[in-house]
Coordinates of C-alpha atoms in Angstrom, one line a residue:
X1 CA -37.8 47.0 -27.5
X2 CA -35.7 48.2 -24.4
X3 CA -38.1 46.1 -22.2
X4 CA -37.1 42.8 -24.7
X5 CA -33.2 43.4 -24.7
X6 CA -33.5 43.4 -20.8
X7 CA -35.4 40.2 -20.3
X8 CA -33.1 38.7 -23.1
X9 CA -30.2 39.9 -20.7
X10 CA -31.8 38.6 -17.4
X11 CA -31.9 34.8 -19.3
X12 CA -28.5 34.8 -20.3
X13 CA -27.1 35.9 -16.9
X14 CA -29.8 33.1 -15.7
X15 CA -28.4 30.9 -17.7
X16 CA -24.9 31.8 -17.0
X17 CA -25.6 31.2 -13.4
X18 CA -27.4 28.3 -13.9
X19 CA -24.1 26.3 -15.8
X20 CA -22.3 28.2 -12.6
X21 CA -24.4 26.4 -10.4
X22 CA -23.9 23.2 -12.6
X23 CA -20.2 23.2 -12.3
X24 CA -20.1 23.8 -8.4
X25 CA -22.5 21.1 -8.3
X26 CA -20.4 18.5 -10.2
X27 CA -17.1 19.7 -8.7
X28 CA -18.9 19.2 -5.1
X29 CA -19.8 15.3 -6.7
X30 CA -16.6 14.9 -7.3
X31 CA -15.1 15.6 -3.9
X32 CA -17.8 13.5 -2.1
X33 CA -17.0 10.8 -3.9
X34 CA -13.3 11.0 -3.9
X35 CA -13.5 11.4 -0.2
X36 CA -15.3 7.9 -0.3
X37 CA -12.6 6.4 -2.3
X38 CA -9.8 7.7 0.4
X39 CA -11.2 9.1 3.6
X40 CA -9.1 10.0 6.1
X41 CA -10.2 8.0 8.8
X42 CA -11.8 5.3 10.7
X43 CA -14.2 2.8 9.5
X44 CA -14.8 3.4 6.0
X45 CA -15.9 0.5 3.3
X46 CA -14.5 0.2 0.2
X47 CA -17.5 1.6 -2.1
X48 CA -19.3 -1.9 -3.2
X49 CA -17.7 -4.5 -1.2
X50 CA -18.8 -5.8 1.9
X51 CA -16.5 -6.5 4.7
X52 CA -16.4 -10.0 6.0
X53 CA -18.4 -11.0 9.0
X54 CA -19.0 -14.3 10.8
X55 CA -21.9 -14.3 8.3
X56 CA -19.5 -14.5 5.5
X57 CA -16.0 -15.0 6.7
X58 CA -12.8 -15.5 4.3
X59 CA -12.0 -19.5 4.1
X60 CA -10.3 -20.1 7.2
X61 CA -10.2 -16.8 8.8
X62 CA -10.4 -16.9 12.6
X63 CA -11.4 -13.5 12.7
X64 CA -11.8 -10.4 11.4
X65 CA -11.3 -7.0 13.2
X66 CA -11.7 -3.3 11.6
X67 CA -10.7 -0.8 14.3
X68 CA -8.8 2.5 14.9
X69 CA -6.6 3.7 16.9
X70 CA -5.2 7.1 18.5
X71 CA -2.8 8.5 16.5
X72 CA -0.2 11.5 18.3
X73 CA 0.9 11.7 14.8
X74 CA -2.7 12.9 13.5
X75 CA -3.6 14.7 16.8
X76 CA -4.8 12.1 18.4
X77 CA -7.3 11.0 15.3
X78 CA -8.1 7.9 15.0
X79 CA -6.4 5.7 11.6
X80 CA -8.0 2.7 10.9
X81 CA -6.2 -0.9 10.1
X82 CA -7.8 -3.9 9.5
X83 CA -6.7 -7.6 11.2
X84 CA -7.7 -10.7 10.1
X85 CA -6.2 -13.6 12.1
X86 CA -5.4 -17.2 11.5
X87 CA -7.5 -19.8 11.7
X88 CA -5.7 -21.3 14.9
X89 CA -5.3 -18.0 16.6
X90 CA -8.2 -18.9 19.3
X91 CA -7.5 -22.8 19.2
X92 CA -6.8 -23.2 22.8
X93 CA -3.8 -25.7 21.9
X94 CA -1.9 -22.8 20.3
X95 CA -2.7 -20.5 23.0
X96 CA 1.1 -19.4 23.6
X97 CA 1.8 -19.5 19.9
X98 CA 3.1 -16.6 18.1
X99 CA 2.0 -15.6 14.5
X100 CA 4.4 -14.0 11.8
X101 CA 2.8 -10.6 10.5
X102 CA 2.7 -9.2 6.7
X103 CA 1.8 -6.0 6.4
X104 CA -0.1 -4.6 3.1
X105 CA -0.1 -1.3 2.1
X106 CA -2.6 -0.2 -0.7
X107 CA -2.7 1.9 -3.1
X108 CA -3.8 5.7 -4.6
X109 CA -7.7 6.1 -3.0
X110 CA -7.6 2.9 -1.5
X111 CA -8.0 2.5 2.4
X112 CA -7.5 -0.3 5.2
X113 CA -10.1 -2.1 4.0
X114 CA -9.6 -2.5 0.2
X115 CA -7.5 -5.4 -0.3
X116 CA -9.4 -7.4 2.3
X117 CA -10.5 -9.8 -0.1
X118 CA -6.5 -10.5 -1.2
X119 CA -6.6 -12.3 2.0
X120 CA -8.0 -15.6 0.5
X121 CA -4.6 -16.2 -1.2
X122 CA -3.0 -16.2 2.4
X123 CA -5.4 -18.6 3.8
X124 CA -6.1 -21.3 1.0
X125 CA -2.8 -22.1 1.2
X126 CA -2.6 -22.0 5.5
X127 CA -5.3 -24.4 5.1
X128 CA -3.5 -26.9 3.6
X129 CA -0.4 -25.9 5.5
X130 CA 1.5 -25.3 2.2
X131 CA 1.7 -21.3 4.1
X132 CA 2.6 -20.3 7.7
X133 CA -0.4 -19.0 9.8
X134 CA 0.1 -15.3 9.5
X135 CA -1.5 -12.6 11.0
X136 CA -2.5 -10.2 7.9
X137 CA -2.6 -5.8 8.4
X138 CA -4.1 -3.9 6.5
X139 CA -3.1 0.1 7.1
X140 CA -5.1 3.2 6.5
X141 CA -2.4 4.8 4.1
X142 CA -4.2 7.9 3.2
X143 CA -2.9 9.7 0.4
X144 CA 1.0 8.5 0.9
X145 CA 3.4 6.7 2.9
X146 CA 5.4 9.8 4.1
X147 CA 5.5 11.7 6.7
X148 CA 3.0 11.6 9.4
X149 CA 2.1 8.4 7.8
X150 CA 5.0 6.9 7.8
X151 CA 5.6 7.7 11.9
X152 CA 1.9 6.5 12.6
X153 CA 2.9 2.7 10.4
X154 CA 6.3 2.8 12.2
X155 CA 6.1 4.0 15.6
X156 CA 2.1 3.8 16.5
X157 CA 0.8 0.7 14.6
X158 CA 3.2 -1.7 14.7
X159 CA 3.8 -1.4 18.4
X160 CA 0.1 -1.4 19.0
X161 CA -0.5 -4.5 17.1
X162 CA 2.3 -6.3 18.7
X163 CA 0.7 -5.2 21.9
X164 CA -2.5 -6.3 20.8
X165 CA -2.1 -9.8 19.2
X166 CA 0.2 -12.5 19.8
X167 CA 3.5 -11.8 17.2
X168 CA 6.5 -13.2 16.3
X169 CA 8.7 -10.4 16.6
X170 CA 11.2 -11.3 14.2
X171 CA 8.5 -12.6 11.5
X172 CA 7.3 -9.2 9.9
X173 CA 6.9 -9.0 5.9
X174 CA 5.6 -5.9 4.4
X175 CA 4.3 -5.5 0.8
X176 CA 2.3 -3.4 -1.5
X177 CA 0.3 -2.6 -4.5
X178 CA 0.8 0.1 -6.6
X179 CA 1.4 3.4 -4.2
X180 CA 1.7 1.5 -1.4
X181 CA 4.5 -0.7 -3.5
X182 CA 6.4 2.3 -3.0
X183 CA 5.1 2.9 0.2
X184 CA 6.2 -0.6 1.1
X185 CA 9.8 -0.6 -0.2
X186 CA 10.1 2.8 0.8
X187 CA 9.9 0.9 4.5
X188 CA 11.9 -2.2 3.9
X189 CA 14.7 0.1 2.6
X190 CA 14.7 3.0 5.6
X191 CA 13.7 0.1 8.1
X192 CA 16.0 -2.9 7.2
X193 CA 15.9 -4.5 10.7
X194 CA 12.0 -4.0 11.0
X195 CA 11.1 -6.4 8.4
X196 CA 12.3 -9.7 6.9
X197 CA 11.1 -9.2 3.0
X198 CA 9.6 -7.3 0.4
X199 CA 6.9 -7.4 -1.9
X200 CA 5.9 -5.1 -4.5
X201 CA 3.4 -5.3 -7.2
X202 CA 3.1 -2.4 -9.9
X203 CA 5.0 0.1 -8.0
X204 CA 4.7 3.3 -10.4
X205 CA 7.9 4.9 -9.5
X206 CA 10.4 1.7 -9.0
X207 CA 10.9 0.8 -12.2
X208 CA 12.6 4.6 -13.2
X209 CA 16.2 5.0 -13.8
X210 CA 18.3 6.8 -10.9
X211 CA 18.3 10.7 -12.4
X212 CA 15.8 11.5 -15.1
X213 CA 16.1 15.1 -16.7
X214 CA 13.3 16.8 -16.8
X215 CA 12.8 18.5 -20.1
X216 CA 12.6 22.2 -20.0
X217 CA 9.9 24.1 -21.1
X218 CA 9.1 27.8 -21.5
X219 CA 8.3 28.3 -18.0
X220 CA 10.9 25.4 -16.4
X221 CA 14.5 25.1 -16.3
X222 CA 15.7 21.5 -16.3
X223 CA 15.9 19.9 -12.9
X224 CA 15.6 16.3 -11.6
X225 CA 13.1 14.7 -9.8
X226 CA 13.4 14.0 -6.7
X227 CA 11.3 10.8 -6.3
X228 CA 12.7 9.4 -9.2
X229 CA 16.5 9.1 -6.9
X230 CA 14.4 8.3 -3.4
X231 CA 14.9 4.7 -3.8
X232 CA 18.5 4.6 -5.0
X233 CA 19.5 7.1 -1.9
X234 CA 17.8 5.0 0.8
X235 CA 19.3 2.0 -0.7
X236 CA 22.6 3.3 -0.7
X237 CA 22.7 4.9 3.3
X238 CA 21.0 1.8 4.2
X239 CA 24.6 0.1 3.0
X240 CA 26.4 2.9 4.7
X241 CA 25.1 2.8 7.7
X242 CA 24.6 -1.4 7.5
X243 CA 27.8 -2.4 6.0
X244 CA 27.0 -5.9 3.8
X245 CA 23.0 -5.9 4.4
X246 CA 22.4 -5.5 0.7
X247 CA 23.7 -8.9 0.7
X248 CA 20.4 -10.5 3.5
X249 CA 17.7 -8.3 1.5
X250 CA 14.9 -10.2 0.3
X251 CA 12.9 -8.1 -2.2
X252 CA 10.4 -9.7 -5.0
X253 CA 9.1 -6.4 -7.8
X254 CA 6.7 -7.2 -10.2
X255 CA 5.8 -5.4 -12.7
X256 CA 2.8 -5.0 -14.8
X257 CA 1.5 -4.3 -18.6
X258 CA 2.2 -0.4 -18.1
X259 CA 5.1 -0.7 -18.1
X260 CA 5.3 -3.8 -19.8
X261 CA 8.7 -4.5 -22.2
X262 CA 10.4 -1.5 -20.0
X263 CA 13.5 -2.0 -18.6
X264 CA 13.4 -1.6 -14.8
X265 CA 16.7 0.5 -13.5
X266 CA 16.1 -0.1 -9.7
X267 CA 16.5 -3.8 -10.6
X268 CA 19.4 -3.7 -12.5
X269 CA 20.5 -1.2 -9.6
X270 CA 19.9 -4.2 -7.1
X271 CA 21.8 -6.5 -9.1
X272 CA 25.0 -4.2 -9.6
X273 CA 24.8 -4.0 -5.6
X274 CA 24.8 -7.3 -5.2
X275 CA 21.3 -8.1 -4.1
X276 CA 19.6 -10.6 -5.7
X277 CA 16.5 -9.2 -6.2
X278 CA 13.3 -11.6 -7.7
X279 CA 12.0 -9.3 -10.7
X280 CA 8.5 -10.8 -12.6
X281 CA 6.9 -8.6 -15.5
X282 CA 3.8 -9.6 -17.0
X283 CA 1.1 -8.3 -19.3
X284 CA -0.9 -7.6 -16.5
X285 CA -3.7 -4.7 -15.3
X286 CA -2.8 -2.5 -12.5
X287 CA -4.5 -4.8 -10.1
X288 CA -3.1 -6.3 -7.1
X289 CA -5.5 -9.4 -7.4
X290 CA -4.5 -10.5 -11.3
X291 CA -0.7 -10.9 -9.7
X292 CA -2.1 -12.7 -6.7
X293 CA -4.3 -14.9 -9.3
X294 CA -1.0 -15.4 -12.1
X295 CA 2.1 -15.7 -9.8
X296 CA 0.4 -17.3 -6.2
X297 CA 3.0 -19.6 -6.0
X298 CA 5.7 -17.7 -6.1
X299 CA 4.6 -15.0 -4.5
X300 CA 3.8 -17.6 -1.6
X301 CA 6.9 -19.5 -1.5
X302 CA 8.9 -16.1 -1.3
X303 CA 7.0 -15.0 1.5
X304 CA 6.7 -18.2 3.4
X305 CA 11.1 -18.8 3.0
X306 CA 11.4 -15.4 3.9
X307 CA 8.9 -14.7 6.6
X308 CA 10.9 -15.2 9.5
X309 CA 14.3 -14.2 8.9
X310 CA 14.5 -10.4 10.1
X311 CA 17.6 -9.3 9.7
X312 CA 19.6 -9.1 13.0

């Protein structure tokens, strides 16, 4: 009997170590693939989704580049970005010709290569010259646009792809989808003379009020959140320190079926300052491409009347 209670102990502590051993292994799953979706660094493919080549190019892409670069700001790691370049960009005639940029900024477990395909928006319409040949970047954002991030965008990239490629230095957009919506305007707000526009689809945090109270709970006191104030505090030293800007900013938000019927405070924010902001909600997805698909147009013309008018 004493023998049977034993081995009926062993299997349960078997078995206990065996669902132990399960757990870790799904937890370790997890982490692998989650690394996938948003890896730190250099040249990684969004799970799925080939990048172009010659082999199969975007319509009217000139060329496509996925490379790093050294980043101080990481320790001298190397970020990846993504370039693709218009189709004219080698075409000896244009040889001295410099391109506008528009930068995009993804979102949550995206990386530089995840919007690639977004492109195609950009160059139907440059075929037809309804668009301005733009050169189009594509960022490693990581897992937020602050911080080292932020100083490796600012002060490493764009330098290095001015460097690098042949840019109109007062033609530089920035947009973003979702994280890097916030990411993006986030930018456009602290760096008012760096870019001419902004474009933000689905960003999760614009659409708050100014100070949200934080219900307590047993363990909390009230408080406010911080991020939900960010944009309304760099909007408002942006006008101290650049008395009458609000006035030149060019900022399009749209906003998506989350948040669909809600009203959006930054807007109305905008509006009371003065700006003139371009606000389009839809019943949407979160998905960058359904805006691209609903509201090209406008998101084009926007860009394109916009594109080259950095504020001097």
């Amino acid at each position: 009997m004493l023998l049977f209670l034993k081995v009926c102990e062993a299997i349960k502590s078997l078995q206990f170590m065996k669902r132990n051993y399960l757990i870790i292994l799904l937890c370790l799953i997890q982490i692998s693939v989650f690394s996938q979706l948003n890896p730190p660094y250099y040249n990684n493919i969004w799970p799925g989704r080939p990048l172009p080549t010659d082999s199969m190019p975007i319509k009217g892409m000139s060329k496509f580049i996925h490379d790093s670069i050294q980043s101080p700001a990481f320790e001298g790691k190397g970020i990846g970005y993504c370039v693709v370049l218009p189709k004219d960009y080698y075409n000896p005639t244009f040889s001295k010709t410099t391109f506008p940029v528009i930068y995009f900024l993804h979102g949550s477990t995206g990386m530089e290569t995840s919007d690639i395909y977004n492109t195609r928006f950009y160059y139907d319409k440059m075929l037809v010259d309804s668009f301005p040949q733009t050169i189009l970047v594509y960022p490693n954002g990581m897992d937020g646009y602050n911080g080292k991030i932020e100083t490796h965008i600012i002060n490493e990239l764009i330098p290095f792809i001015n460097k690098k490629f042949r840019t109109s230095l007062n033609c530089r957009g920035i947009t973003g989808f979702s994280m890097g919506a916030s990411g993006a305007l986030q930018f456009y707000l602290k760096y008012p003379k760096l870019f001419s526009h902004v474009v933000c689809f689905d960003g999760r945090s614009i659409a708050k009020k100014k100070s949200i109270e934080i219900e307590s709970t047993e363990n909390h006191n009230s408080k406010k959140d911080q991020n939900d104030e960010s944009f309304f505090s760099l909007f408002e030293k942006t006008c101290e320190k650049y008395p009458g800007i609000e006035k030149k900013m060019k900022i399009m938000i749209l906003q998506g079926a989350m948040r669909n019927g809600q009203k959006n405070q930054f807007v109305d924010y905008l509006i009371s300052k003065n700006v003139k902001p371009i606000f389009l909600p839809a019943d949407l997805p979160h998905d960058a491409t359904a805006f691209y698909r609903v509201f090209n147009s406008v998101i084009m013309s926007f860009e394109a009347e916009n594109l080259c008018n950095v504020k001097k």
